Amino acid sequence: MHVDIGAALASVADPGVEQATLDELDERVAAAHERIEQGRDDDEFGYASLNLPEATDAETIRDAVAPVADAESVITVGIGGSALGAKTITEALAEDPDSHVVLDNVDPEHVRRTLGGLSLADTAINVVSRSGTTAETLANFLVVREAYEDRGVDWTERIVVTTGDSGPLRALADQHDLPTLPVPEGVPGRFSALSAVGLVPPAILGIDIEGLLAGGRKAADDLAPSLYDSPAYAYGAMAYTLEEAGAKVNAVMPYAERLESFGEWFAQLWAESLGKDGRGQTPARALGATDQHSQLQLYRAGYRDKVVTFVRPRERADVAIPDPDHEDLSYLAGTDLGGLIDAEYEATVASLPAADRPALEIEIDRLDAESVGELLYAMEAACVLVGELADVETFTQPAVEWGKNATRALIRGEATEETAAIDDRERLRIGETESL
Ligand SMILES: O=P(O)(O)OC[C@H]1O[C@H](O)[C@H](O)[C@@H](O)[C@@H]1O
């Protein structure tokens, strides 16, 4: 993986980072690296995530999915960290982009349509919940189960469950004697892509999960006590320093359709890990080249509160552009779509410092298992580094729990502090006929 920080230096961008600031920061990076390594050595909560490429046993996952390996597609029932890693990996690497369907929302219309469009006899079910208690996941699991029964397909023969030692999902798995894989110890969901949590669908779909882990190991080997020697830390250190300098928004813009979900995965990683103590960059999602024709206007000319993170593979399969039969299109003659998207990438990256705005670049070699594993691991390491530098509790998400508790209490009809806040919340309704 390659990171270029040049377009975010203070000499070309505002907000930007002075080279001297980075040099000073490097001592803190060294200290943070030492802390991270200590946490990894002790398998401490959260830090243990960065040991997954070594700790995950690909063979155990392959054995667990063997009974469903003939499936043509997979439906994942999970949400957040229990869905986005697998979604990112399969979108990037599966032959057939439609072969992995993720049911992470409980929008009834969406669930009904999704299940209605699947041949369930050919579809494996991957149910994932670290806690085993998440309402959306458990509810969707019950709906999926019934859909299989209604179509006369034995769901107990088509399923793999990944969950912790306790909780309702574990109890259901035991009750029906379902094949299960454990969630890794000490690893928050959003850091668990390189474990069974993220690797079951890729394994069922024949993706090289060993390659993904090898890529993770490579990124782990590339961590070093200086940001100048470590692409992951260079990215993290720049993101941190840019936030301090005013870049409160981090817009991630991959130039590859197959990395669109990477932006979604990154958003959870960044937001849940770093959105604490009144700080944390807001992740935004864009897609190159498409969003050059929409969001770029804001990125180049809006508030000076953003950095754009560009991501692209250096090599890609290509499609030749046929010779145009119009003079005005002659500039396309002899080119291909890869050449065009790369030209758009170069132009758009340069357009930001040309408007005195910062950009960061991340390049992977190509969209293969090793590069994707490397990218996911490096971004996790970058996030942990930012957490250390900002002195926040990277591995917890207390603000999310409020909504989970409130939802459960509402459904159960209980009166709690959270439901009181719902009852008492301020309203100023516009457009209603009855008087307020
Ligand atoms: O894996 P689960 O326990 O079902 O949790 C799924 C998701 O739920 C919560 O909202 C947490 O904030 C997320 O970090 C987590 O990834």
mmCIF file of C-alpha atoms in Angstrom, residues 32-55 185-186 216-224 233 377 380-381 384 388 395:
data_model
loop_
_atom_site.group_PDB
_atom_site.id
_atom_site.type_symbol
_atom_site.label_atom_id
_atom_site.label_comp_id
_atom_site.label_asym_id
_atom_site.label_seq_id
_atom_site.Cartn_x
_atom_site.Cartn_y
_atom_site.Cartn_z
ATOM 1 C CA ALA A 32 1.900 5.394 20.271
ATOM 2 C CA HIS A 33 3.457 2.584 18.259
ATOM 3 C CA GLU A 34 5.100 1.262 21.403
ATOM 4 C CA ARG A 35 1.737 1.393 23.213
ATOM 5 C CA ILE A 36 0.037 -0.406 20.331
ATOM 6 C CA GLU A 37 2.711 -3.119 20.216
ATOM 7 C CA GLN A 38 2.407 -3.609 23.970
ATOM 8 C CA GLY A 39 -1.358 -3.964 23.620
ATOM 9 C CA ARG A 40 -0.873 -6.491 20.829
ATOM 10 C CA ASP A 41 1.644 -8.484 22.863
ATOM 11 C CA ASP A 42 -0.801 -8.633 25.783
ATOM 12 C CA ASP A 43 -3.811 -9.349 23.545
ATOM 13 C CA GLU A 44 -5.448 -6.405 25.260
ATOM 14 C CA PHE A 45 -9.051 -5.530 24.386
ATOM 15 C CA GLY A 46 -9.108 -3.735 21.036
ATOM 16 C CA TYR A 47 -5.385 -3.952 20.377
ATOM 17 C CA ALA A 48 -5.898 -7.714 19.888
ATOM 18 C CA SER A 49 -7.662 -6.760 16.622
ATOM 19 C CA LEU A 50 -4.265 -6.040 15.097
ATOM 20 C CA ASN A 51 -3.247 -9.669 15.721
ATOM 21 C CA LEU A 52 -6.056 -11.144 13.625
ATOM 22 C CA PRO A 53 -4.018 -11.843 10.487
ATOM 23 C CA GLU A 54 -1.872 -14.188 12.619
ATOM 24 C CA ALA A 55 -4.612 -15.424 14.926
ATOM 25 C CA GLU A 185 -11.757 -12.454 21.844
ATOM 26 C CA GLY A 186 -10.992 -8.803 22.512
ATOM 27 C CA GLY A 216 -3.071 -8.141 6.716
ATOM 28 C CA ARG A 217 0.217 -9.665 7.868
ATOM 29 C CA LYS A 218 2.094 -7.556 5.351
ATOM 30 C CA ALA A 219 0.448 -4.382 6.664
ATOM 31 C CA ALA A 220 1.259 -5.474 10.236
ATOM 32 C CA ASP A 221 4.904 -5.968 9.267
ATOM 33 C CA ASP A 222 4.914 -2.468 7.782
ATOM 34 C CA LEU A 223 4.032 -0.798 11.102
ATOM 35 C CA ALA A 224 7.092 1.052 12.349
ATOM 36 C CA TYR A 233 0.721 5.550 10.398
ATOM 37 C CA TYR A 377 -5.607 -3.753 8.232
ATOM 38 C CA GLU A 380 -7.545 -0.166 11.296
ATOM 39 C CA ALA A 381 -3.973 0.543 12.407
ATOM 40 C CA VAL A 384 -5.878 3.027 16.402
ATOM 41 C CA GLU A 388 -3.804 7.144 20.705
ATOM 42 C CA PHE A 395 -12.540 0.523 21.181
#
